[in-house]
Amino acid sequence: MKFKLIYPKWPKLNRQTEFHLPPHGPVVFAGSLPDDVEVDFVDENLEPIDFNDPVDFVGISMMLTAQVKRGWEIADIYRKNGIRVIFGGISTMLHAEETLNHADAVFLGESEGKMEKVFSDFYHNRLEKVYDYMDDRPPTEMIGTARRDILKRDLYNYRGVQMVDLVHASRGCRFNCYPCAVSYLGGRQFRPRPIDKAIEEMAAIDNNRLFIVDNSLAQNTEWEMELFREMIPLKKKWCSHPIEDDPKVLDLAAQAGAWYVYQTIFDTSDYIRGRIRRYKDHGIAVEGSILLGLDTHTEDSIKRLIDFLLEIDLDMAEFTVLAPFPHTRAFEDLSRQNRILSRDWDDYTADRVVFLPKHMTPEKLQELFYYGWDAFYRDESQEFKMFKLLRQVTEREAADQTYRPRRRDLASRAFGREARQGFGD
Ligand code: SF4
């Protein structure tokens, strides 16, 4: 039984240095498949799909709204040739009704414990159109080790530097932030995995550098501290979404190998200034996620925000414009106010303005998006800032003797040399 699992391509953020992380959803999903299923994984961002390759069944895994139209196209090609196609993943849940028009089946929810039935239905020619398990989430004890063996690992590097491996220690989120669909997807419930299972999985990954992709680690102080305590002996270096702003927690995170965090920065308050400083005081670098186009934003406030990012010495910044993804509060508000300008999902790349901003024209917001990238990286390019982050981690690896000289390290030195040459450093 050959199952081709496809991750459709999507355009990367305009202005951002292009690199590709190994995807997480498909490898976690693959871990939940019955043992007799042979998985052939194709990440279309990095290799073309061979539509002539014989397969029994096709799965299309979609994480982003910007992937859905390409996912539908791929499914249409296979279905025309009589191959049945099932869709799953976050964006399938956000676009379930439209996806049904291109699918033999759509799977909604988390797959652990559910795939035996789906594949049995496939074998017996009785696939259901919709497998809706959104309100029937598996206990997190059932989450197994992700099938990273299906990845073609050599593809995931940037100029020879191996990318981080992705892993998760929890699901869900108890918050309900304005532009985010996680509460729709996960029911506003924080669901930690058993710490020993998450640690076992991290320990087994043949990569010293990880990205812990949990929505936010700042959900439960005791759990977070316990996780970090258990991570210390692994000596991994990792990035993550926010860590709780508490000196005890930050201290343990640093001991556990926290390398840098992605932190949303939405204003120029003293609180944010202090939050960034506290990360840095613990040796944790910060990449800001900067979302432009909120109703509180004016042209002046956005320019002030960008000055502020430089003042607080952020290590990196990723600028996006608000995209009202389905099943978010932003989508509900902007739809109700008739402010959505495009419902072409290919436009939902988070670098194109698809709605009418409150205090400026869409064109002005688009211009400010480019201004943000250009102003922030004017004195030091993205590549140079990336190189500085990389240097931080290699120095720490050398200090705790987890530095493993491999081909990738030679490549990273070459990358550093090139980056430095650009700046006379
Ligand atoms: S943005 Fe992050 S913290 Fe906020 S609801 Fe979404 S996942 Fe949770």
Coordinates of C-alpha atoms and ligand atoms in Angstrom, one line a residue, residues 173 175-177 180 182 215-216, ligand 1:
C173 CA -3.6 27.2 23.7
F175 CA -5.5 32.2 24.8
N176 CA -7.6 33.6 22.0
C177 CA -5.5 36.3 20.2
C180 CA -5.2 33.6 15.5
V182 CA -5.8 28.2 17.2
N215 CA 1.9 27.5 20.3
S216 CA 3.2 29.1 23.4
Ligands
SF4_1 S1 -1.4 33.7 18.8 FE1 -0.3 32.2 20.1 S2 -0.9 32.6 22.2 FE2 -2.4 33.7 20.9 S3 -4.1 32.3 20.6 FE3 -2.7 31.9 18.9 S4 -1.4 30.3 19.6 FE4 -2.3 31.1 21.4

